[in-house]
Coordinates of C-alpha atoms in Angstrom, one line a residue:
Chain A
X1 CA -15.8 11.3 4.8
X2 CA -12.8 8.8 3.9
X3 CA -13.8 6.6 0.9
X4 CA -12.4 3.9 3.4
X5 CA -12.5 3.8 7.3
X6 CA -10.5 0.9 9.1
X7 CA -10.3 1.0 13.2
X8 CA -6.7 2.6 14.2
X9 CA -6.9 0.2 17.2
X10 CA -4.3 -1.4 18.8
X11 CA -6.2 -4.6 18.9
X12 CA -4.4 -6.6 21.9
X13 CA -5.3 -10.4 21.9
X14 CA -4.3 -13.7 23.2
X15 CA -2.2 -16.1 21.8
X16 CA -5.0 -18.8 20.1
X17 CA -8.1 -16.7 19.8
X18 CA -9.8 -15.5 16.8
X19 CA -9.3 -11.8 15.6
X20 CA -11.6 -10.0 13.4
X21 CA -10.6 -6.5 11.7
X22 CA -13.1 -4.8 9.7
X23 CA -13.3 -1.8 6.9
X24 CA -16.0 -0.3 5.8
X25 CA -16.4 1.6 2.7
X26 CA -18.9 3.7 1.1
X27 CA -18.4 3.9 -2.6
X28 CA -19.7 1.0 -4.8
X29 CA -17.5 0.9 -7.5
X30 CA -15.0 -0.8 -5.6
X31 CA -15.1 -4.2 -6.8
X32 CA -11.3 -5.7 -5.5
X33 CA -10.4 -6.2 -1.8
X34 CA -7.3 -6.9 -0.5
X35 CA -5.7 -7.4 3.0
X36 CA -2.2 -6.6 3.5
X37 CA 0.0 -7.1 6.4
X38 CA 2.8 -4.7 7.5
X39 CA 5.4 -5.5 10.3
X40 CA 7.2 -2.0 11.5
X41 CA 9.5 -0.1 9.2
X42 CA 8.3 -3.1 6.0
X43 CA 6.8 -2.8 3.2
X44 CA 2.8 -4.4 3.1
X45 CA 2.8 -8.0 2.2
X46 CA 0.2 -8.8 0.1
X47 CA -2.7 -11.7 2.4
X48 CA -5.3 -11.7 0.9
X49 CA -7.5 -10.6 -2.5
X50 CA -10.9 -10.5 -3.2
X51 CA -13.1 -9.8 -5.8
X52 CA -16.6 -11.1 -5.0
X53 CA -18.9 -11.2 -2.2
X54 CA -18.4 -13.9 0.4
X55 CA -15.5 -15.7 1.9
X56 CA -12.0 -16.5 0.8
X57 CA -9.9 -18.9 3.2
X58 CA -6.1 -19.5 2.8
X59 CA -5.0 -21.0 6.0
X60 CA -5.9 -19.7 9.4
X61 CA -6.9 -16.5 7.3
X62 CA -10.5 -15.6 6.3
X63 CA -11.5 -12.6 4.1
X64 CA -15.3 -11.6 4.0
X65 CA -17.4 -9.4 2.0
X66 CA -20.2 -8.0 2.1
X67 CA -20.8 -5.5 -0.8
X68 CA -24.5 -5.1 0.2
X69 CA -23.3 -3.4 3.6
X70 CA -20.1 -1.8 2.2
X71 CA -18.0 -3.8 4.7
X72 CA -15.1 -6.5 4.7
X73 CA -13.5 -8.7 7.3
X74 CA -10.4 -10.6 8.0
X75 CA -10.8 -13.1 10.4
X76 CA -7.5 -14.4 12.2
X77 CA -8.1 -18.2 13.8
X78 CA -5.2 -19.3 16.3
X79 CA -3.5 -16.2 16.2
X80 CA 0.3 -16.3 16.6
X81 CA 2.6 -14.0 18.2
X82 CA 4.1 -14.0 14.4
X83 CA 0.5 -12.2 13.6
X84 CA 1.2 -8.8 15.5
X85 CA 1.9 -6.7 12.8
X86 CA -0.4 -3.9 10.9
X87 CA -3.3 -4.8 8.9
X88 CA -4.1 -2.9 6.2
X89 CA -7.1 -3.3 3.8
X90 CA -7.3 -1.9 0.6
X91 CA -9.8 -2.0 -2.7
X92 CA -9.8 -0.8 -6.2
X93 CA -12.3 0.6 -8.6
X94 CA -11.8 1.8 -12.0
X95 CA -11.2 5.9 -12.2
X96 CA -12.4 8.4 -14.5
X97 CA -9.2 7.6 -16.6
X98 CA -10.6 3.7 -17.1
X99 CA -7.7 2.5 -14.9
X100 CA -8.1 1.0 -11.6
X101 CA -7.1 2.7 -8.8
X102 CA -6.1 1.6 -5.2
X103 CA -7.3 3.0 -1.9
X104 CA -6.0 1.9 1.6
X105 CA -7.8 2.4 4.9
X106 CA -5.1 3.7 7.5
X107 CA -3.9 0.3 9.3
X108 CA -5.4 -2.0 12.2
X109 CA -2.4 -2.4 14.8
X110 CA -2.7 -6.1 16.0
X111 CA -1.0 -7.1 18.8
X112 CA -0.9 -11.3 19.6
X113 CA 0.4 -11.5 23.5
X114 CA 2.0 -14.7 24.1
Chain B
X1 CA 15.6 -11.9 -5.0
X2 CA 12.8 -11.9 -7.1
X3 CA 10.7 -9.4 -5.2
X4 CA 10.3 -5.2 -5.9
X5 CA 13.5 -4.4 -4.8
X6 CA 13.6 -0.2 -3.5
X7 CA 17.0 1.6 -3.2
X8 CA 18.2 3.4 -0.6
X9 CA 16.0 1.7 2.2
X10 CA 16.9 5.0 4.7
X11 CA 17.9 8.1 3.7
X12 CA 18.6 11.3 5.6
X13 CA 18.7 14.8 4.3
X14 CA 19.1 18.6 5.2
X15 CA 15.9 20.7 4.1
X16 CA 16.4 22.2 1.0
X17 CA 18.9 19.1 -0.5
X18 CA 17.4 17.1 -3.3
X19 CA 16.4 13.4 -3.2
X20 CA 16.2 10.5 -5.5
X21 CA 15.1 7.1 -4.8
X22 CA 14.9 4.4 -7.1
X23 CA 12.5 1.1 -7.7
X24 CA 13.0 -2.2 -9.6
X25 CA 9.7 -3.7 -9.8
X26 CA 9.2 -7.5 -10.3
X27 CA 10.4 -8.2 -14.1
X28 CA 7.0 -8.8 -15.7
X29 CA 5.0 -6.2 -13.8
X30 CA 4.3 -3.2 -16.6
X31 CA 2.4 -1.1 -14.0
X32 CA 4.1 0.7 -11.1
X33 CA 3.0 2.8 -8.2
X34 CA 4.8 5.1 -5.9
X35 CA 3.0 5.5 -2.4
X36 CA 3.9 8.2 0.5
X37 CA 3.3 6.6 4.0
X38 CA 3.4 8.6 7.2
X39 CA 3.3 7.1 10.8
X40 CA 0.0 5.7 11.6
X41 CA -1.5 6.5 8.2
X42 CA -1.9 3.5 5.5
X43 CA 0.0 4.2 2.6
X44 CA -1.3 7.3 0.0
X45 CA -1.2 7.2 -3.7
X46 CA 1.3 9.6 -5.3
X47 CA 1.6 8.3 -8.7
X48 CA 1.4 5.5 -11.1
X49 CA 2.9 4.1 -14.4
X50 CA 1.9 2.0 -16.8
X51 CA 5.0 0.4 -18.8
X52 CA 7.0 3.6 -19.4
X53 CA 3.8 6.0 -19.2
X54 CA 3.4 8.2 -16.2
X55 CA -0.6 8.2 -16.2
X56 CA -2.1 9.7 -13.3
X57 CA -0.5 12.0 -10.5
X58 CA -2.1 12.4 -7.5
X59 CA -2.7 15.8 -6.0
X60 CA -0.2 15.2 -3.2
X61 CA 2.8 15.3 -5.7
X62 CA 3.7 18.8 -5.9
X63 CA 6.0 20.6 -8.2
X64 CA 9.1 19.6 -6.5
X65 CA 7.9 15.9 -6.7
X66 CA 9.0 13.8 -10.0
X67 CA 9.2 10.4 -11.1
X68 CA 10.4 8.6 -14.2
X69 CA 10.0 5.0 -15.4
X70 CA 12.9 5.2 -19.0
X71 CA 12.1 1.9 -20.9
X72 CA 9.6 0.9 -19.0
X73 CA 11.6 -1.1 -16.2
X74 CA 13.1 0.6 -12.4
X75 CA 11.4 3.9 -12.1
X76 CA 13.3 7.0 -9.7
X77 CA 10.9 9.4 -7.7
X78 CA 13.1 12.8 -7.2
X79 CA 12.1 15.2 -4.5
X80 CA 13.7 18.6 -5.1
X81 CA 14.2 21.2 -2.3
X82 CA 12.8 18.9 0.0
X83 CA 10.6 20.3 3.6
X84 CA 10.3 18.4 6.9
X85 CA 6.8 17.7 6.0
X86 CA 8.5 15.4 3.3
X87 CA 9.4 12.8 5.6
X88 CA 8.1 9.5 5.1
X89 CA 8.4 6.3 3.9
X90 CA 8.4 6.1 0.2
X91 CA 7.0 2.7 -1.0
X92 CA 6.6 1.2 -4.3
X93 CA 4.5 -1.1 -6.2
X94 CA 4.0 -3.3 -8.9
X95 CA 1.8 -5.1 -10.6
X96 CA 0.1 -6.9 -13.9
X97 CA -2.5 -4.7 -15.8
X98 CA -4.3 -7.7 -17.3
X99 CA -6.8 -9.3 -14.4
X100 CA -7.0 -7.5 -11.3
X101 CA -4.7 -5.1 -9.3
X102 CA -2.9 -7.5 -7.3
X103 CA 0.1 -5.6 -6.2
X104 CA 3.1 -6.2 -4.8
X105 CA 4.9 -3.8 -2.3
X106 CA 9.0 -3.5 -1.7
X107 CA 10.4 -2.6 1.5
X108 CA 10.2 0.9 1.0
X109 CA 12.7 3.8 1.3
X110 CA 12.1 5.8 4.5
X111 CA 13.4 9.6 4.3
X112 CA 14.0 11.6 7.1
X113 CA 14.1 15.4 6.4
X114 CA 16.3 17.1 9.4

């Protein structure tokens, strides 16, 4: 089993509705989150960073966690063409060296349709 | 441009030739990461520095795999005798080590093994 499991997709939506992309995780000593975006052949860009549980809003963007269920969302509200791009999310947890270490789940391909 | 800054951004190569690639992380960062991404796959730790330290190597990067960071500043990943199971997209990374691991990713070098 992956440490961290993200839906492949693609997720195809219309322009204006609200997308929601989940991870799930399954070990607890992750204690960061992060959200990246990635448009084809780019590097991530860095969206969002968590550390708690609950939400964290920055614009139309909404990151949610839930370390109880070993899950995390980013919600999308009046999604933009501009918003098809991969989404990748990511945590850290300290390793056996005392450093913290960063796992990505494998990318949600979003897809905005004008 | 302020940003990590990789170098070449594509590179193609005859199996067997030997590859460098070079990073220049954002000024201030002391901790850098090299990541492998294939298609479809989020991106994969390979290895990770901390100022001029290499500390910890992931399992992925063989014997023909090896990076430097002199003086603590750009860092080169060399892949000797490279195999068509080499090509990817090389990204790297850079962060703070004090607070969390907010990282910050350049475009990435993509190498294409023919």
């Amino acid at each position: 089993q992956k440490e961290v499991e993200q839906d492949p997709g693609p997720l195809s939506v219309p322009e204006g509705a609200i997308v929601s992309l989940n991870c799930t995780y399954s070990n607890s000593a992750f204690q960061y989150f992060m959200w990246y975006r990635q448009y084809s052949r780019k590097g991530p860009e860095l969206l969002m960073y968590t550390y708690s549980s609950g939400n964290k809003e920055d614009g139309r963007f909404t990151a949610q966690v839930d370390k109880s269920s070993k899950y995390i969302s980013l919600f999308i509200r009046d999604s933009q063409p501009s918003d098809s791009a991969t989404y990748l999310c990511a945590m850290s947890r300290v390793d056996s060296g005392g450093y913290q270490k960063v796992t990505f789940g494998t990318g949600t391909k979003l897809q905005v349709i004008p | 441009d302020t940003g990590v800054s990789q170098d070449p951004r594509h590179k193609i190569t005859k199996r067997g030739q030997n590859v460098t690639f070079r990073c220049d992380p954002i000024s201030e960062h002391n901790r850098l990461y090299w990541y492998r991404q294939t298609l479809g796959q989020g991106p994969e730790f390979l290895t990770y520095f901390q100022n001029e330290a290499q500390l910890e190597k992931s399992r992925l990067l063989s014997d023909r795999f090896s990076a430097e960071r002199p003086k603590g500043s750009f860092s080169t990943l060399e892949i000797q005798r490279t195999e068509q199971g080499d090509s990817a997209m090389y990204l790297c990374a850079s962060s703070l080590s004090t607070g969390g691991t907010e990282a910050f990713f350049g475009q990435g070098t993509r190498l294409t093994v023919v």
